[in-house]
Amino acid sequence: MAFTREASFYQKLGTKKVQCLLCPQNCIIGPEKTGLCKVRRNSNGVLLSENYGMISAKHSDPIEKKPLYHFFPGKEIFSIGTVGCNMHCLFCQNSEISQTCVLEAGFLKYIKPEDIIKEAQSISKNIGIAYTYNEPGIWIEYILDVAKLAKKAGMYNVIVSNGFINEIPRRELFEVIDAFNIDLKGFTDDFYKIQTFSSLAPVKDSIKEISLAEKHLEITNLVIPLLNDDPIKFEEMAQWIANETGPETVLHLSRYFPSFKKSLPVTPVNKLEEFYYTAKKYLYHVYIGNVRDCSKGRDTICPGCKSIVIDREGYHTAVTGLDQKGNCK
């Protein structure tokens, strides 16, 4: 069963064409065609959200898995995703859902917003709902419907996103989303253009606006050998984050593994450690992910007294040094 609905954020053009205004791709879509995301279809001059309510995956995850390390550490969050993406990253780590469409994905299941809320409420230690796995921005109609119900039920809403979204829809998300993890994939426009079929500036705008809106913000950078691992550009990125969003902004460094259309070697641990020390010159909280044999960038350390306040082992989290308000004891 599928439930398509008219999409938001588009305009009708002549000869039954439409222009989607959801993301900076600003796709002009002919009749019976989809935009670059593969899930917003022009049906006889009306833009439809074909993935509305179509769930590709749902799980109860540790909040740290998003990754969000400073937003209710140790708690669970009900995570849901669909299919499609407004970027075509050649190194995509989940291309089986991000680079497909509703018609090709036989594993999808339609779930009403009300039923998502019921399932989230049934999970012990759950704080809310995370929109993740694929790019949630292209699912905005469903997210807004679910997130409004979640807020009424006293739950939090979290988005894990590439940040590639236009200003007006982005600000609608601010009404209901409490925390964001934004994937800052690199720090040159050439990298974004060639490797992701998008652009850097809108992502930077999203990061700045999330910070100005005083939403919880953490940033992830997937370090890919030969593509975005230039030490000078990385240091520029760390400085930019500190200057634009503050030194307390959390930065996660993730390890790349060969996937989709890229077969480059796995990111060396020493490269992640090098970038960890570079980022620590500007940011208080830097973490290394996807590495089992690396103890650096694992625990949360108070920038004042240098004591460990959150101890982590994989996704097991022990909050040892914080008071009830989240301050170092």
PDB file of N, CA and C in Angstrom, residues 12 20 35 59 90 109 310 328:
ATOM      1  N   LYS A  12       4.108  25.678 -10.467  1.00  0.00           N
ATOM      2  CA  LYS A  12       3.702  25.144 -11.761  1.00  0.00           C
ATOM      3  C   LYS A  12       4.224  26.040 -12.872  1.00  0.00           C
ATOM      4  N   CYS A  20      10.483  22.116  -8.661  1.00  0.00           N
ATOM      5  CA  CYS A  20      10.565  21.809  -7.233  1.00  0.00           C
ATOM      6  C   CYS A  20      11.466  22.842  -6.563  1.00  0.00           C
ATOM      7  N   GLY A  35      12.275  14.359 -10.036  1.00  0.00           N
ATOM      8  CA  GLY A  35      13.463  15.169  -9.839  1.00  0.00           C
ATOM      9  C   GLY A  35      14.672  14.286  -9.596  1.00  0.00           C
ATOM     10  N   HIS A  59      14.096   1.353  13.470  1.00  0.00           N
ATOM     11  CA  HIS A  59      14.808   0.671  14.543  1.00  0.00           C
ATOM     12  C   HIS A  59      14.856   1.571  15.769  1.00  0.00           C
ATOM     13  N   LEU A  90      29.195   9.652  -4.956  1.00  0.00           N
ATOM     14  CA  LEU A  90      29.818   8.488  -5.566  1.00  0.00           C
ATOM     15  C   LEU A  90      30.359   7.512  -4.523  1.00  0.00           C
ATOM     16  N   LYS A 109       7.281  -0.177   3.288  1.00  0.00           N
ATOM     17  CA  LYS A 109       6.001  -0.403   3.947  1.00  0.00           C
ATOM     18  C   LYS A 109       5.397   0.944   4.347  1.00  0.00           C
ATOM     19  N   ILE A 310      31.677  11.696  30.201  1.00  0.00           N
ATOM     20  CA  ILE A 310      30.913  10.613  29.584  1.00  0.00           C
ATOM     21  C   ILE A 310      31.909   9.585  29.068  1.00  0.00           C
ATOM     22  N   CYS A 328      29.373  19.725  34.125  1.00  0.00           N
ATOM     23  CA  CYS A 328      30.423  18.941  34.780  1.00  0.00           C
ATOM     24  C   CYS A 328      30.303  19.093  36.300  1.00  0.00           C
TER      25      CYS A 328
END
